[in-house]
Amino acid sequence: MTSLFETSYARAILLGLQRKHVYQGTVPDGEIARRRAKNRAARKARKTTRRNC
């Protein structure tokens, strides 16, 4: 049985997906910054919670 990733078609799809930007211009820069700041704060809160338990 062959792997799905051994075909040239599958490799081309993977390569194409790897080179795409996350938001691709569909989300304004301010919203991206807001989301990343919110995610950063959430990670910090989870880290603090883990250390206090």
PDB file of N, CA and C in Angstrom:
ATOM      1  N   MET A   1       0.846  -1.178   0.000  1.00  0.00           N
ATOM      2  CA  MET A   1       0.000   0.000   0.000  1.00  0.00           C
ATOM      3  C   MET A   1       0.897   1.250   0.000  1.00  0.00           C
ATOM      4  N   THR A   2       0.573   2.202  -0.811  1.00  0.00           N
ATOM      5  CA  THR A   2       1.391   3.410  -0.902  1.00  0.00           C
ATOM      6  C   THR A   2       0.805   4.511  -0.030  1.00  0.00           C
ATOM      7  N   SER A   3       1.692   5.381   0.391  1.00  0.00           N
ATOM      8  CA  SER A   3       1.276   6.526   1.197  1.00  0.00           C
ATOM      9  C   SER A   3       0.600   7.555   0.302  1.00  0.00           C
ATOM     10  N   LEU A   4      -0.302   8.320   0.872  1.00  0.00           N
ATOM     11  CA  LEU A   4      -0.987   9.364   0.112  1.00  0.00           C
ATOM     12  C   LEU A   4      -0.038  10.476  -0.302  1.00  0.00           C
ATOM     13  N   PHE A   5       1.081  10.621   0.391  1.00  0.00           N
ATOM     14  CA  PHE A   5       2.008  11.706   0.135  1.00  0.00           C
ATOM     15  C   PHE A   5       3.070  11.349  -0.896  1.00  0.00           C
ATOM     16  N   GLU A   6       3.006  10.150  -1.458  1.00  0.00           N
ATOM     17  CA  GLU A   6       3.989   9.741  -2.443  1.00  0.00           C
ATOM     18  C   GLU A   6       3.632  10.200  -3.849  1.00  0.00           C
ATOM     19  N   THR A   7       2.442  10.662  -4.072  1.00  0.00           N
ATOM     20  CA  THR A   7       2.065  11.113  -5.410  1.00  0.00           C
ATOM     21  C   THR A   7       2.495  12.555  -5.614  1.00  0.00           C
ATOM     22  N   SER A   8       2.780  12.902  -6.846  1.00  0.00           N
ATOM     23  CA  SER A   8       3.205  14.269  -7.136  1.00  0.00           C
ATOM     24  C   SER A   8       2.063  15.251  -6.906  1.00  0.00           C
ATOM     25  N   TYR A   9       0.835  14.814  -7.107  1.00  0.00           N
ATOM     26  CA  TYR A   9      -0.330  15.675  -6.880  1.00  0.00           C
ATOM     27  C   TYR A   9      -0.442  16.045  -5.403  1.00  0.00           C
ATOM     28  N   ALA A  10      -0.292  15.071  -4.525  1.00  0.00           N
ATOM     29  CA  ALA A  10      -0.389  15.325  -3.088  1.00  0.00           C
ATOM     30  C   ALA A  10       0.736  16.230  -2.617  1.00  0.00           C
ATOM     31  N   ARG A  11       1.944  16.012  -3.120  1.00  0.00           N
ATOM     32  CA  ARG A  11       3.067  16.860  -2.744  1.00  0.00           C
ATOM     33  C   ARG A  11       2.860  18.291  -3.218  1.00  0.00           C
ATOM     34  N   ALA A  12       2.273  18.465  -4.396  1.00  0.00           N
ATOM     35  CA  ALA A  12       2.012  19.806  -4.917  1.00  0.00           C
ATOM     36  C   ALA A  12       0.995  20.537  -4.052  1.00  0.00           C
ATOM     37  N   ILE A  13      -0.021  19.835  -3.588  1.00  0.00           N
ATOM     38  CA  ILE A  13      -1.027  20.440  -2.717  1.00  0.00           C
ATOM     39  C   ILE A  13      -0.392  20.850  -1.388  1.00  0.00           C
ATOM     40  N   LEU A  14       0.405  19.975  -0.803  1.00  0.00           N
ATOM     41  CA  LEU A  14       1.064  20.292   0.463  1.00  0.00           C
ATOM     42  C   LEU A  14       1.994  21.483   0.314  1.00  0.00           C
ATOM     43  N   LEU A  15       2.737  21.532  -0.754  1.00  0.00           N
ATOM     44  CA  LEU A  15       3.642  22.646  -0.987  1.00  0.00           C
ATOM     45  C   LEU A  15       2.858  23.950  -1.134  1.00  0.00           C
ATOM     46  N   GLY A  16       1.760  23.902  -1.857  1.00  0.00           N
ATOM     47  CA  GLY A  16       0.931  25.090  -2.021  1.00  0.00           C
ATOM     48  C   GLY A  16       0.337  25.570  -0.715  1.00  0.00           C
ATOM     49  N   LEU A  17      -0.090  24.651   0.125  1.00  0.00           N
ATOM     50  CA  LEU A  17      -0.683  25.026   1.409  1.00  0.00           C
ATOM     51  C   LEU A  17       0.360  25.580   2.370  1.00  0.00           C
ATOM     52  N   GLN A  18       1.574  25.107   2.296  1.00  0.00           N
ATOM     53  CA  GLN A  18       2.618  25.562   3.203  1.00  0.00           C
ATOM     54  C   GLN A  18       3.059  26.986   2.895  1.00  0.00           C
ATOM     55  N   ARG A  19       2.899  27.432   1.688  1.00  0.00           N
ATOM     56  CA  ARG A  19       3.365  28.756   1.302  1.00  0.00           C
ATOM     57  C   ARG A  19       2.300  29.835   1.447  1.00  0.00           C
ATOM     58  N   LYS A  20       1.128  29.494   1.933  1.00  0.00           N
ATOM     59  CA  LYS A  20       0.060  30.485   2.090  1.00  0.00           C
ATOM     60  C   LYS A  20       0.222  31.225   3.409  1.00  0.00           C
ATOM     61  N   HIS A  21      -0.168  32.483   3.406  1.00  0.00           N
ATOM     62  CA  HIS A  21      -0.184  33.251   4.633  1.00  0.00           C
ATOM     63  C   HIS A  21      -1.430  32.885   5.419  1.00  0.00           C
ATOM     64  N   VAL A  22      -1.388  33.096   6.709  1.00  0.00           N
ATOM     65  CA  VAL A  22      -2.481  32.667   7.560  1.00  0.00           C
ATOM     66  C   VAL A  22      -3.777  33.412   7.235  1.00  0.00           C
ATOM     67  N   TYR A  23      -3.702  34.732   7.124  1.00  0.00           N
ATOM     68  CA  TYR A  23      -4.917  35.509   6.925  1.00  0.00           C
ATOM     69  C   TYR A  23      -5.155  35.887   5.467  1.00  0.00           C
ATOM     70  N   GLN A  24      -4.152  35.894   4.641  1.00  0.00           N
ATOM     71  CA  GLN A  24      -4.236  36.177   3.215  1.00  0.00           C
ATOM     72  C   GLN A  24      -4.973  37.463   2.876  1.00  0.00           C
ATOM     73  N   GLY A  25      -4.813  38.482   3.702  1.00  0.00           N
ATOM     74  CA  GLY A  25      -5.401  39.773   3.387  1.00  0.00           C
ATOM     75  C   GLY A  25      -6.889  39.878   3.616  1.00  0.00           C
ATOM     76  N   THR A  26      -7.498  38.891   4.227  1.00  0.00           N
ATOM     77  CA  THR A  26      -8.943  38.920   4.447  1.00  0.00           C
ATOM     78  C   THR A  26      -9.302  39.598   5.760  1.00  0.00           C
ATOM     79  N   VAL A  27      -8.317  39.806   6.622  1.00  0.00           N
ATOM     80  CA  VAL A  27      -8.558  40.409   7.928  1.00  0.00           C
ATOM     81  C   VAL A  27      -7.702  41.670   8.040  1.00  0.00           C
ATOM     82  N   PRO A  28      -8.278  42.779   8.494  1.00  0.00           N
ATOM     83  CA  PRO A  28      -7.500  44.016   8.634  1.00  0.00           C
ATOM     84  C   PRO A  28      -6.341  43.849   9.620  1.00  0.00           C
ATOM     85  N   ASP A  29      -5.286  44.650   9.417  1.00  0.00           N
ATOM     86  CA  ASP A  29      -4.088  44.545  10.258  1.00  0.00           C
ATOM     87  C   ASP A  29      -4.386  44.794  11.735  1.00  0.00           C
ATOM     88  N   GLY A  30      -5.273  45.728  12.013  1.00  0.00           N
ATOM     89  CA  GLY A  30      -5.627  46.017  13.403  1.00  0.00           C
ATOM     90  C   GLY A  30      -6.274  44.833  14.091  1.00  0.00           C
ATOM     91  N   GLU A  31      -7.103  44.114  13.354  1.00  0.00           N
ATOM     92  CA  GLU A  31      -7.775  42.928  13.910  1.00  0.00           C
ATOM     93  C   GLU A  31      -6.766  41.812  14.168  1.00  0.00           C
ATOM     94  N   ILE A  32      -5.813  41.658  13.277  1.00  0.00           N
ATOM     95  CA  ILE A  32      -4.772  40.645  13.461  1.00  0.00           C
ATOM     96  C   ILE A  32      -3.973  40.951  14.726  1.00  0.00           C
ATOM     97  N   ALA A  33      -3.596  42.218  14.894  1.00  0.00           N
ATOM     98  CA  ALA A  33      -2.838  42.624  16.080  1.00  0.00           C
ATOM     99  C   ALA A  33      -3.657  42.384  17.349  1.00  0.00           C
ATOM    100  N   ARG A  34      -4.956  42.693  17.288  1.00  0.00           N
ATOM    101  CA  ARG A  34      -5.829  42.485  18.452  1.00  0.00           C
ATOM    102  C   ARG A  34      -5.912  41.004  18.803  1.00  0.00           C
ATOM    103  N   ARG A  35      -6.095  40.160  17.807  1.00  0.00           N
ATOM    104  CA  ARG A  35      -6.194  38.718  18.047  1.00  0.00           C
ATOM    105  C   ARG A  35      -4.896  38.156  18.625  1.00  0.00           C
ATOM    106  N   ARG A  36      -3.763  38.608  18.073  1.00  0.00           N
ATOM    107  CA  ARG A  36      -2.480  38.097  18.565  1.00  0.00           C
ATOM    108  C   ARG A  36      -2.210  38.555  19.987  1.00  0.00           C
ATOM    109  N   ALA A  37      -2.573  39.792  20.307  1.00  0.00           N
ATOM    110  CA  ALA A  37      -2.391  40.294  21.670  1.00  0.00           C
ATOM    111  C   ALA A  37      -3.282  39.520  22.644  1.00  0.00           C
ATOM    112  N   LYS A  38      -4.503  39.243  22.221  1.00  0.00           N
ATOM    113  CA  LYS A  38      -5.437  38.482  23.060  1.00  0.00           C
ATOM    114  C   LYS A  38      -4.910  37.057  23.290  1.00  0.00           C
ATOM    115  N   ASN A  39      -4.381  36.456  22.243  1.00  0.00           N
ATOM    116  CA  ASN A  39      -3.830  35.108  22.356  1.00  0.00           C
ATOM    117  C   ASN A  39      -2.600  35.101  23.255  1.00  0.00           C
ATOM    118  N   ARG A  40      -1.758  36.122  23.129  1.00  0.00           N
ATOM    119  CA  ARG A  40      -0.562  36.237  23.975  1.00  0.00           C
ATOM    120  C   ARG A  40      -0.965  36.338  25.444  1.00  0.00           C
ATOM    121  N   ALA A  41      -1.971  37.152  25.734  1.00  0.00           N
ATOM    122  CA  ALA A  41      -2.444  37.309  27.110  1.00  0.00           C
ATOM    123  C   ALA A  41      -3.041  36.005  27.633  1.00  0.00           C
ATOM    124  N   ALA A  42      -3.764  35.288  26.783  1.00  0.00           N
ATOM    125  CA  ALA A  42      -4.361  34.019  27.195  1.00  0.00           C
ATOM    126  C   ALA A  42      -3.284  32.985  27.503  1.00  0.00           C
ATOM    127  N   ARG A  43      -2.245  32.928  26.677  1.00  0.00           N
ATOM    128  CA  ARG A  43      -1.142  31.987  26.943  1.00  0.00           C
ATOM    129  C   ARG A  43      -0.454  32.315  28.254  1.00  0.00           C
ATOM    130  N   LYS A  44      -0.249  33.609  28.506  1.00  0.00           N
ATOM    131  CA  LYS A  44       0.392  34.023  29.754  1.00  0.00           C
ATOM    132  C   LYS A  44      -0.477  33.654  30.956  1.00  0.00           C
ATOM    133  N   ALA A  45      -1.791  33.838  30.840  1.00  0.00           N
ATOM    134  CA  ALA A  45      -2.701  33.495  31.930  1.00  0.00           C
ATOM    135  C   ALA A  45      -2.694  31.990  32.197  1.00  0.00           C
ATOM    136  N   ARG A  46      -2.689  31.191  31.120  1.00  0.00           N
ATOM    137  CA  ARG A  46      -2.648  29.736  31.299  1.00  0.00           C
ATOM    138  C   ARG A  46      -1.339  29.305  31.950  1.00  0.00           C
ATOM    139  N   LYS A  47      -0.254  29.936  31.553  1.00  0.00           N
ATOM    140  CA  LYS A  47       1.053  29.607  32.139  1.00  0.00           C
ATOM    141  C   LYS A  47       1.066  29.936  33.628  1.00  0.00           C
ATOM    142  N   THR A  48       0.522  31.095  33.981  1.00  0.00           N
ATOM    143  CA  THR A  48       0.458  31.515  35.383  1.00  0.00           C
ATOM    144  C   THR A  48      -0.406  30.550  36.185  1.00  0.00           C
ATOM    145  N   THR A  49      -1.522  30.141  35.618  1.00  0.00           N
ATOM    146  CA  THR A  49      -2.426  29.212  36.297  1.00  0.00           C
ATOM    147  C   THR A  49      -1.742  27.866  36.543  1.00  0.00           C
ATOM    148  N   ARG A  50      -1.003  27.391  35.536  1.00  0.00           N
ATOM    149  CA  ARG A  50      -0.285  26.110  35.708  1.00  0.00           C
ATOM    150  C   ARG A  50       0.744  26.199  36.823  1.00  0.00           C
ATOM    151  N   ARG A  51       1.423  27.321  36.916  1.00  0.00           N
ATOM    152  CA  ARG A  51       2.470  27.460  37.939  1.00  0.00           C
ATOM    153  C   ARG A  51       1.900  27.591  39.349  1.00  0.00           C
ATOM    154  N   ASN A  52       0.684  28.125  39.473  1.00  0.00           N
ATOM    155  CA  ASN A  52       0.085  28.343  40.787  1.00  0.00           C
ATOM    156  C   ASN A  52      -0.616  27.102  41.325  1.00  0.00           C
ATOM    157  N   CYS A  53      -0.801  26.082  40.501  1.00  0.00           N
ATOM    158  CA  CYS A  53      -1.515  24.873  40.967  1.00  0.00           C
ATOM    159  C   CYS A  53      -0.615  23.913  41.683  1.00  0.00           C
TER     160      CYS A  53
END
